[in-house]
Structure formats: C-alpha cells, structure tokens
XYZ file of C-alpha atoms in Angstrom:
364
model
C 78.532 188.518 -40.215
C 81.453 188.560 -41.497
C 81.173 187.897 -38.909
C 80.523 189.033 -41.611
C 83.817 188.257 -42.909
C 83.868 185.465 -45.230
C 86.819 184.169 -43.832
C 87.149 179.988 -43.950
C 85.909 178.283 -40.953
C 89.103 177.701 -39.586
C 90.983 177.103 -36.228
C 94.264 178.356 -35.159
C 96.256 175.488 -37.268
C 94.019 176.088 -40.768
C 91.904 173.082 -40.027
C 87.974 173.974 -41.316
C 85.830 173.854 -38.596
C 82.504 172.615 -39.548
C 80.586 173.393 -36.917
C 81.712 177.358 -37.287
C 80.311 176.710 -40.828
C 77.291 175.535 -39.595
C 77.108 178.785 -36.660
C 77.305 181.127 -39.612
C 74.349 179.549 -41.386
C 72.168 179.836 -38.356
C 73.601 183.557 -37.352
C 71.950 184.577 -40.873
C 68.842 182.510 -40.725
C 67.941 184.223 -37.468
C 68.512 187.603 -39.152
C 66.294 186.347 -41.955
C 63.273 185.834 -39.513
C 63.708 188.461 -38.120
C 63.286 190.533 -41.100
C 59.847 188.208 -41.448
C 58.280 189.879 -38.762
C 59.802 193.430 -38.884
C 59.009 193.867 -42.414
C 55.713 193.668 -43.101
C 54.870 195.525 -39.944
C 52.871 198.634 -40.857
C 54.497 202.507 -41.233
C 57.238 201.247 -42.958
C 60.119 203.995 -44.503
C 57.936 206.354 -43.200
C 54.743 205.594 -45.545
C 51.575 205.488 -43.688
C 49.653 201.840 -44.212
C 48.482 198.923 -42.473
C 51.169 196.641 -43.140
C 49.861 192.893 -43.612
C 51.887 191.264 -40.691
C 48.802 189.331 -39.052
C 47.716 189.478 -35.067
C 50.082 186.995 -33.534
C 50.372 186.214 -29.553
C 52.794 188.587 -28.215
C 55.036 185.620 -26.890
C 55.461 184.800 -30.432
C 56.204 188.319 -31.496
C 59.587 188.346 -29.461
C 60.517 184.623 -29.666
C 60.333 186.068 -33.657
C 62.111 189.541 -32.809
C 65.051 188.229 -31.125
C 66.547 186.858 -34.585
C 68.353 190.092 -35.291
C 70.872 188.891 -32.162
C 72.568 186.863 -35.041
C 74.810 189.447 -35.205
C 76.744 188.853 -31.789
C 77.086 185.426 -33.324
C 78.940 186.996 -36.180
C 81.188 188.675 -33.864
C 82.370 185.993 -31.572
C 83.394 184.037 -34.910
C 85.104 186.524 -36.085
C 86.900 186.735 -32.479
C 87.963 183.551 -33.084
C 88.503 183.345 -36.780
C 90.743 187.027 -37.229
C 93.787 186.366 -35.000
C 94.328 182.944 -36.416
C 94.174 184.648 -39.730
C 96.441 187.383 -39.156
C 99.210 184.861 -37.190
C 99.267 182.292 -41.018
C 99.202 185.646 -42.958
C 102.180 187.195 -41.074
C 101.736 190.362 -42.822
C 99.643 193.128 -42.429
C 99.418 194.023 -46.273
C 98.398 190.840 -46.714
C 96.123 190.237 -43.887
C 94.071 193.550 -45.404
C 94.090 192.387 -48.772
C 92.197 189.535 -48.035
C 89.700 191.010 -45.704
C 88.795 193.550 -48.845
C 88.373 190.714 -51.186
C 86.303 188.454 -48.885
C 84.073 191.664 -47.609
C 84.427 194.606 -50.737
C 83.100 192.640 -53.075
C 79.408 191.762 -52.486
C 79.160 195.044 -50.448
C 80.221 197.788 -53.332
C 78.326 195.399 -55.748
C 75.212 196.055 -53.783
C 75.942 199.187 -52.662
C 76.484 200.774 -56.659
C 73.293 199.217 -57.529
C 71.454 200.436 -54.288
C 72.523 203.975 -55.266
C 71.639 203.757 -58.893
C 68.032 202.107 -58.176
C 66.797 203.487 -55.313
C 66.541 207.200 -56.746
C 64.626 205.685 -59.406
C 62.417 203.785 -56.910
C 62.079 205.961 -54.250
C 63.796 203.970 -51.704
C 64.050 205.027 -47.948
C 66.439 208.228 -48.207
C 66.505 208.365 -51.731
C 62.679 209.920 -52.026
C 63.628 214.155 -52.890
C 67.359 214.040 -52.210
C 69.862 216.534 -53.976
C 72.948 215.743 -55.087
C 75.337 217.136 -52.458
C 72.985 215.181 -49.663
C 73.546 211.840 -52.111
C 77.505 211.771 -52.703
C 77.753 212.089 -48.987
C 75.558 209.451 -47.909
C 77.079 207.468 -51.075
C 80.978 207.858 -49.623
C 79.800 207.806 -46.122
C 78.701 204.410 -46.496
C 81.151 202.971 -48.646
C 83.837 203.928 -46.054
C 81.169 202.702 -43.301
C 81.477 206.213 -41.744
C 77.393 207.018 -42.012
C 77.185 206.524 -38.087
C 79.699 208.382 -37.046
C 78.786 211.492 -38.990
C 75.356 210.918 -37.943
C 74.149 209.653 -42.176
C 71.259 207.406 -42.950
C 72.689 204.067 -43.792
C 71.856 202.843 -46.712
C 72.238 199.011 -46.592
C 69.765 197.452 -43.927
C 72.521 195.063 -42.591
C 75.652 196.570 -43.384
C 76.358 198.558 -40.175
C 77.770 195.664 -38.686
C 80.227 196.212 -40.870
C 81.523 199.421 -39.447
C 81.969 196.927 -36.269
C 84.017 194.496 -37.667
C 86.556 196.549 -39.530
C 87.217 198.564 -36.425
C 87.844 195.211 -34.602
C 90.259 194.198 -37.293
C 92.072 197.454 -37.538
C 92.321 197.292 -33.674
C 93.712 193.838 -33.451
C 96.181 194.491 -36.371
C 97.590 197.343 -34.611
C 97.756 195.483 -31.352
C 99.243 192.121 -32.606
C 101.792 194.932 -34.596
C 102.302 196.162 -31.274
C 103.242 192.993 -29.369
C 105.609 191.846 -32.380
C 107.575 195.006 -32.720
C 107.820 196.732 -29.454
C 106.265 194.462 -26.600
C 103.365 194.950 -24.091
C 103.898 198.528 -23.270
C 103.415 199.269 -26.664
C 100.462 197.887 -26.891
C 98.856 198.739 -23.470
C 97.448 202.013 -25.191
C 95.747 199.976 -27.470
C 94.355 197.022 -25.482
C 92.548 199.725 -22.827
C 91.283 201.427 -25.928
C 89.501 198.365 -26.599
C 88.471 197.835 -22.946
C 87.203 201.203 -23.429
C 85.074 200.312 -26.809
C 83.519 197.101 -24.699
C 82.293 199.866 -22.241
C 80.713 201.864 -24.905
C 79.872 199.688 -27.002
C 78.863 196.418 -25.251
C 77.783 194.363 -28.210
C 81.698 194.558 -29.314
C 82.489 192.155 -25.992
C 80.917 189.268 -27.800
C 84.359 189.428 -29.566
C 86.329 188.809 -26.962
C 84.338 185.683 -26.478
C 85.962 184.201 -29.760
C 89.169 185.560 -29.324
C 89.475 184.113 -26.081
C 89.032 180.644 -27.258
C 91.564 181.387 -30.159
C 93.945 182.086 -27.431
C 93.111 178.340 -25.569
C 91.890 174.921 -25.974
C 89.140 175.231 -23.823
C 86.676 173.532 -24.909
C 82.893 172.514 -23.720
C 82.224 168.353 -25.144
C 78.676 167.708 -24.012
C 78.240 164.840 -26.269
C 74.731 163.450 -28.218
C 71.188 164.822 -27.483
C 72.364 166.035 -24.107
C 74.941 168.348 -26.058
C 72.754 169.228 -28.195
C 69.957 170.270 -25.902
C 72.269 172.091 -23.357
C 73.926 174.062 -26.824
C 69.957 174.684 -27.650
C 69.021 176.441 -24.101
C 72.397 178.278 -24.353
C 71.029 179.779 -27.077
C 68.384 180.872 -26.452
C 69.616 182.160 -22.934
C 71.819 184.269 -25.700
C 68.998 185.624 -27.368
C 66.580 186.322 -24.249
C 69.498 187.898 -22.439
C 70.434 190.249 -24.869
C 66.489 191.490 -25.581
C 65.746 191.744 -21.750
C 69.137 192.500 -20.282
C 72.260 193.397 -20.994
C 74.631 192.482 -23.800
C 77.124 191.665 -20.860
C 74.576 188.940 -19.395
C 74.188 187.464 -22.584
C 78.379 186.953 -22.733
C 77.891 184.107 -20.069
C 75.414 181.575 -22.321
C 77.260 183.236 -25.556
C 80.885 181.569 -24.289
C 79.101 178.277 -23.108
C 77.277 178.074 -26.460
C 80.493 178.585 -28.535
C 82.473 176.690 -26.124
C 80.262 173.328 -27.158
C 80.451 174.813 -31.211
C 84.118 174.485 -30.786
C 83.983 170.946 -29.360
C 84.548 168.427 -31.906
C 82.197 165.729 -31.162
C 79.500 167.588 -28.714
C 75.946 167.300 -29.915
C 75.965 170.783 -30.814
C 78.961 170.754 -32.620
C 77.562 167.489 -34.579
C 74.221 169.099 -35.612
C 76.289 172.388 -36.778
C 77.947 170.036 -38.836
C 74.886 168.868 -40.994
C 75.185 169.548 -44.897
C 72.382 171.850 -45.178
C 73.877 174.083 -42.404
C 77.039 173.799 -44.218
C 76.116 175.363 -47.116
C 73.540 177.602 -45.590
C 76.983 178.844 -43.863
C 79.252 178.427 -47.131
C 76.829 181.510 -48.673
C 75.833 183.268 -45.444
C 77.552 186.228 -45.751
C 75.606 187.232 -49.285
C 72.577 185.745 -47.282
C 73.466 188.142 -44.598
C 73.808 190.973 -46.960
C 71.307 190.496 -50.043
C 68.191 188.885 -48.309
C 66.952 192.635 -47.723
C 66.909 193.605 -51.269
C 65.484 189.738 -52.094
C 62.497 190.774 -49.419
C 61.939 194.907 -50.441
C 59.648 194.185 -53.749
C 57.992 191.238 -51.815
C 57.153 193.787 -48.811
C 55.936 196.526 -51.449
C 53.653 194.431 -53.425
C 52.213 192.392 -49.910
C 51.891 196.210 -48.971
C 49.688 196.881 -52.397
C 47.644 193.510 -51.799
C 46.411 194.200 -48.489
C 45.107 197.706 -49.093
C 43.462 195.651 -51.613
C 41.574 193.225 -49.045
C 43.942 190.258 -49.759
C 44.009 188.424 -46.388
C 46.942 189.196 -43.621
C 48.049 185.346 -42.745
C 47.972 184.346 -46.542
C 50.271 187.528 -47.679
C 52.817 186.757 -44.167
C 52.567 183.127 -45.002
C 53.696 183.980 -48.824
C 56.442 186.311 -47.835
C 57.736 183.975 -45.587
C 58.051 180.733 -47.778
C 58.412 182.678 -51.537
C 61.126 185.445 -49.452
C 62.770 182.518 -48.146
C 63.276 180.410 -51.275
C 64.430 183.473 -53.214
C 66.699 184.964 -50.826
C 68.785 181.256 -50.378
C 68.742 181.198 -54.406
C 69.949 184.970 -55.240
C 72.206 184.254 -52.303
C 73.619 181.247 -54.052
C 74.434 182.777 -57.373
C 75.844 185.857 -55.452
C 78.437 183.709 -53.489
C 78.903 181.844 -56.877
C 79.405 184.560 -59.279
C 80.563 187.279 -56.821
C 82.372 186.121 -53.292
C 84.127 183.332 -55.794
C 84.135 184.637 -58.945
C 84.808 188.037 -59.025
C 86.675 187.757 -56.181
C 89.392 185.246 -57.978
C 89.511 187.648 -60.971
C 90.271 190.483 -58.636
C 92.768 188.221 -56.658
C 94.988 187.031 -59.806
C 94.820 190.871 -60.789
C 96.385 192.992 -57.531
C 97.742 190.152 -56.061
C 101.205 190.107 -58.142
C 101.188 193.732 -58.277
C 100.713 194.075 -54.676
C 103.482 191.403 -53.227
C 106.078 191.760 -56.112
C 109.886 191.337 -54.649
C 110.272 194.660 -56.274
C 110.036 197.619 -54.162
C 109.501 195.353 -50.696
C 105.844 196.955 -50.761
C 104.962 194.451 -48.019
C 104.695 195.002 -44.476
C 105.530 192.219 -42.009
C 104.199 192.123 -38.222
C-alpha cells in the first residue's frame, strides 16, 4: 500500500521507476475486486440478509478472492522503495517527516470523518457504543494499535498500515545502527526482524524489495515472452499465497518483481502504460477510500434485492458504477489531499522543524 506509502517510484539513485508506478496501480485494482465479490456477499456487519452477490462457478469465486493478495505487492515496493529513501534523506527527522505527510494525511482525513459518520449511520462498531468504548477504538486506530490491544479496526484497509510503519521504524533503527555503532549493534535488531518474518510471514514479502534495493539483479525477459512469464508469476503469487504458504509465494513474488525492475522486459513495458501510471499515481487514496466509495452502493444493492431486483443486474451495477466512482473520488482525494493539503502542511512544519536553530535534526 503504501506500500501504502506514497513514496515516488524511485530506485536507489532517485530515478522514477515506471513500472513500480504501474505495480502500485495493479496492487490496488486487485484489492478493488476483491472487495467486488466480498461485499455484496450476504450477513454482512453482522446484519442478517441475502446479500445480492449472484451464483458464480466456484473457480471463479477464488480466481475473484485472491485480489486482496495486493497487499504483499505493497510490501515488496515498499522493501525496495524505504531504504533508498532513508539513504537521499540522511536523516531520521527527516525521513519521518515525510512518511507522515505522504501516509497521515488521507488516513486522519478519513479516519475523523469515519468517526463522526458512522455513529450517525450505524456503521460496523459504531451501532450502541458508549463513549469510553469509542475514544479507545478512535486513538487505537489512529496510532494503528487496534490489533495489538485486540480493538475493532475501523478502516477496512488500513491495517496494513500497522505493517508498514513497524517495517519503517525497524529499518530506521537498523540503518541507525549500522551508521553509528556497526554490525553488532545492529544484530539485535536484524534477528528481531528474522523473528517478525517467523511470526508474521506476510512481512517476508519485504525482504523481497529490499533485497533488490541492495543489488542490480535484475530479471529482462523481453516482449510478449516477458510479459507472459511476469503474468504466470503472478498469478503463481496469488495461488500460492491462498493455497499455501506466504513463504511459497516469496519464490514467484521475487521473479515477478525481478522482471518489474527490468527496464525493458515485457512486464516492465506493460507496467509502464499511461493508464497504469496514473491508476498508480492515485493508488494509495484508491487503496484507502474505495471502501467508503463502495459502503452506500452495498447498502442500497442490499435494500434492492430484498426488494426482488435481480442478483447479476445489482453485482453487475456495483461493479461498473463502484468502479467509476471509486477511480473519481480517488482522483480528487490525491488532488486535493495527498498534493494539496499535503504541500500546505509541508511549507508549514517544514521550516519550523529543520531550522539551524536549536540543531533539532537528527542525522544517521
């Protein structure tokens, strides 16, 4: 995500990286569908009703299911993206600054309004809570601590979040480490992570990026042959991680970004395509936002099929008007808050933050 970081698509020397660009827009779009089939499935939140997702074959149900694996996409770009960033920032202060004002900004924006709607609405959690129950779930989440005090979360998407600012507070630390007091230093902290991987397997697909920020290895399978070999690693990805093992899904996930990183495979060349581009450009407010774009279209499909209104007409609907609004309200969210707001915040703490005055700033 995004991964979720909105970091630029760039490599270890600043140059943009299309075809990461292009990785990001399909890492959302796969989350999207997903969220087609899941839903308008029936029982949702815990309200008894039929749901209006129509009988499809059951081969089609998990090709469908598997989209909500966009998320170890996320992570191995921001395995690769993160140490290049912190290596040009060369501070830590810095380094953190930026990842608040490319991640903060859409998230508290959504968040606020989550917390001031969904009372009114009756949304998930919201439905008979009291107020002690609702300023802990409210600062749980906006620290990204609701898992590990065992809170609902309140943002469908957002616990990926928790993810990638532990990755970035362990890599700070550990690049801190290497630059101030040398491997043993940072030995704690590297088999800390080792340990995380073991617990947490879906955090290896960082490595994966990181790995390839650390080298120039790189896959070139050039024209439709690149392209089709990037297309079955793929899908080995997603398969592999819904009937194995996050860990069997690492070997398709490096050969996949492997070709992404390739300038001039097949794969890297249809990653590259404008529409991908700028599907990748606003992905992380796609990432975020397409759940709240989708919750009045799953209500009211949920109203017209208890009224008789026919299952593939309402699916096919919420598929192609969810789709069209979720890309716009993604648009003007990038627009007015991942650029706008985020300048305005920017030109206001930046000054104040990195003044001579004081040395406030901490170099690694």
């Amino acid at each position: 995500m995004t991964a979720l970081a909105r970091e630029p698509a760039a490599a270890a020397d600043g140059s943009f990286v299309p075809s990461v660009q292009g990785l990001r827009g399909i890492a959302a779009l796969s989350v999207l569908m997903d969220h087609f089939y899941d839903m308008p499935k029936g029982g949702v939140y815990d309200i008894p009703n039929p749901g209006f997702l129509p009988p499809i074959l059951p081969w089609l149900q998990s090709v469908i299911n598997v989209g909500g694996h966009g998320v170890e996409l996320f992570f191995m770009i921001s395995g690769f993206l993160i140490p290049a960033s912190l290596v040009r920032h060369g501070s830590l202060l810095k380094f953190f600054f930026d990842r608040l004002l490319r991640i903060m900004p859409v998230f508290v924006v959504l968040h606020l309004a989550l917390f001031v709607v969904g009372p009114i609405v009756g949304y998930k959690f919201f439905r008979g809570i009291d107020v002690p129950n609702y300023l802990g779930i409210f600062f749980a989440n906006l620290f990204f601590l609701q898992d590990a005090i065992g809170l609902p979360i309140a943002q469908q998407n957002a616990w990926t979040l928790t993810y990638e600012w532990a990755f970035y507070i362990w890599f700070a630390l550990v690049f801190a480490a290497l630059r101030i007091s040398g491997r043993l230093a940072a030995a704690p902290l590297i088999l800390l992570g080792l340990a995380c991987v073991l617990h947490w397997p879906i955090t290896a697909f960082f490595c994966i990026g990181m790995l390839f920020s650390a080298t120039d290895f790189r896959i070139r399978v050039a024209g439709r042959a690149g392209l089709a070999l990037g297309l079955i690693c793929g899908a080995a990805l997603y398969a592999s991680l819904k009937l194995f093992h996050p860990f069997v899904g690492l070997v398709p996930g490096f050969l996949l970004f492997g070709m992404v990183l390739a300038q001039g495979s097949g794969l890297s060349n249809a990653l590259s395509t404008p529409a991908l581009q700028y599907v990748g450009k606003i992905s992380y407010s796609l990432y975020l936002v397409h759940p709240f774009v989708l919750f009045p279209l799953q209500m009211i499909g949920l109203k017209l099929v208890a009224m008789g209104v026919d299952r593939w007409l309402l699916w096919a609907g919420f598929i192609v008007l969810g789709s069209i609004l979720a890309l716009a309200v993604s648009a003007i969210s990038y627009e007015l808050i991942e650029v706008r707001l985020r300048r305005l915040l920017d030109s206001a703490f930046r000054g104040w933050l990195f003044r001579p005055i004081g040395k406030v700033e901490h170099s690694v």
